[in-house]
XYZ file of C-alpha atoms in Angstrom:
156
model
C 13.735 53.396 -37.571
C 16.094 56.125 -38.067
C 19.654 56.070 -36.047
C 21.472 58.811 -34.314
C 24.772 58.962 -36.845
C 26.503 60.599 -34.394
C 26.265 58.007 -31.893
C 27.813 55.087 -32.831
C 26.333 52.065 -31.409
C 23.261 53.635 -30.140
C 20.386 52.079 -31.495
C 16.585 55.231 -31.846
C 14.066 53.719 -29.454
C 11.223 50.929 -30.891
C 8.294 52.773 -32.178
C 5.198 51.621 -30.119
C 3.789 49.894 -32.540
C 7.125 47.944 -32.697
C 6.985 47.667 -28.872
C 2.899 46.659 -29.650
C 4.341 43.757 -31.789
C 7.378 42.315 -29.294
C 4.684 42.122 -26.903
C 2.001 40.596 -28.780
C 5.091 37.763 -29.662
C 5.889 37.160 -26.049
C 2.492 36.885 -24.990
C 2.389 33.831 -27.647
C 4.874 31.984 -27.054
C 3.273 32.832 -23.465
C 0.108 31.236 -24.385
C 2.550 28.324 -26.006
C 4.424 28.031 -22.735
C 1.669 27.376 -20.297
C 0.119 25.059 -22.894
C 2.749 22.912 -22.907
C 3.516 23.188 -19.126
C -0.119 22.514 -18.275
C -0.360 19.749 -21.010
C 2.846 17.929 -19.326
C 1.311 18.984 -15.862
C -2.212 16.548 -16.510
C -1.153 12.967 -14.978
C -4.605 12.085 -15.747
C -4.908 12.983 -19.373
C -0.962 11.904 -19.793
C -2.223 8.542 -18.154
C -5.247 7.979 -20.295
C -3.059 8.193 -23.112
C -0.617 5.721 -21.763
C -2.925 3.251 -21.155
C -4.883 3.620 -24.345
C -1.510 2.427 -25.961
C -1.117 -0.597 -23.482
C -4.359 -1.618 -24.484
C -4.043 -1.082 -28.111
C -0.849 -3.094 -27.677
C -1.978 -5.429 -25.981
C -5.090 -5.944 -28.062
C -2.878 -6.734 -31.180
C -0.506 -8.783 -29.562
C -3.330 -11.432 -28.014
C -5.106 -11.186 -31.875
C -1.033 -12.268 -33.426
C -0.977 -15.110 -30.666
C -4.022 -15.976 -31.230
C -3.334 -16.490 -35.012
C -0.314 -18.361 -34.358
C -2.086 -20.502 -31.534
C -5.107 -22.084 -33.759
C -2.429 -22.212 -37.107
C -0.479 -24.545 -34.709
C -3.126 -26.183 -33.244
C -4.660 -26.907 -36.932
C -1.250 -27.901 -37.398
C -0.596 -30.304 -35.477
C -4.587 -31.878 -35.595
C -3.712 -32.365 -39.701
C 0.199 -33.664 -38.069
C -2.013 -36.387 -36.108
C -4.467 -37.442 -39.192
C -1.887 -37.716 -41.478
C 0.213 -39.984 -39.170
C -3.147 -42.465 -37.441
C -3.797 -45.059 -39.442
C -7.428 -45.776 -40.512
C -8.506 -48.298 -38.393
C -8.007 -45.987 -35.635
C -9.694 -43.111 -36.993
C -12.194 -45.071 -37.449
C -12.226 -45.981 -34.259
C -12.553 -42.072 -33.451
C -15.168 -41.004 -35.238
C -17.258 -43.941 -34.407
C -15.974 -42.876 -30.698
C -17.111 -39.092 -31.705
C -20.339 -40.610 -32.051
C -21.278 -42.184 -29.205
C -19.737 -39.512 -26.541
C -21.519 -37.173 -28.223
C -24.757 -38.925 -27.740
C -23.979 -39.747 -24.459
C -23.049 -36.042 -23.829
C -26.566 -35.485 -25.145
C -28.878 -37.538 -23.071
C -26.693 -36.946 -19.926
C -27.001 -32.674 -20.829
C -30.912 -33.596 -21.509
C -31.371 -35.518 -17.662
C -29.505 -33.360 -15.930
C -31.423 -29.973 -17.868
C -34.787 -32.164 -16.159
C -33.481 -31.589 -12.860
C -31.474 -28.701 -12.950
C -32.807 -25.531 -10.764
C -33.916 -22.406 -13.335
C -30.674 -20.279 -12.046
C -28.660 -22.958 -13.305
C -30.742 -23.823 -16.185
C -30.280 -20.028 -17.326
C -26.386 -20.273 -17.074
C -26.041 -23.008 -18.465
C -27.513 -21.590 -21.455
C -25.025 -18.847 -21.220
C -22.390 -21.688 -21.488
C -23.905 -22.625 -24.149
C -24.208 -19.373 -26.442
C -20.778 -18.941 -25.929
C -19.397 -21.932 -27.041
C -21.504 -22.177 -30.406
C -20.148 -18.718 -30.578
C -16.587 -20.078 -30.087
C -17.090 -23.254 -32.158
C -14.330 -23.528 -34.680
C -11.832 -23.185 -31.741
C -13.514 -26.060 -29.350
C -13.758 -28.770 -32.273
C -9.763 -28.051 -33.216
C -8.561 -28.655 -29.721
C -10.972 -31.174 -28.401
C -10.125 -32.869 -31.855
C -6.718 -32.720 -30.978
C -6.864 -34.211 -27.936
C -9.093 -36.837 -28.697
C -6.183 -37.689 -31.493
C -3.859 -37.380 -29.157
C -5.715 -39.774 -26.744
C -6.176 -42.349 -29.559
C -2.551 -42.297 -30.833
C -1.028 -42.810 -27.233
C -3.273 -45.726 -26.719
C -2.571 -47.190 -30.034
C 1.360 -46.514 -28.763
C 0.530 -48.217 -25.397
C -0.856 -51.654 -26.892
C 2.049 -52.143 -29.624
């Protein structure tokens, strides 16, 4: 606005419109400050956000470690298979068939004699095992191969 030139350094009083604009700007700043303080004070929401972030990190790390373990188990199985002589592998395959047949037979006997709640739990376990068959087969193969190699080394 206009300034009184007779008194240097003194400015004219702000107009009512300028005061309204200043008050509105101050209100907006105050509102933003209050929102920021409320967000910092909301411990429940901050804890939930942190928990979600940690869960995501754990899930990612678990997936990474699982893949690494699968890769290492597969590599170990291949190494054992490559270093195992053919006659031992043939015997291992025959032993596997025998163990599988015996396990089926024992499972049938146990199923016939088990009470109903136990059968239901066993069925649930079987479904879970079938859903995760590949890691179980790899792990079982590695264990069997290691046992055969160990046995063959003892005989030498």
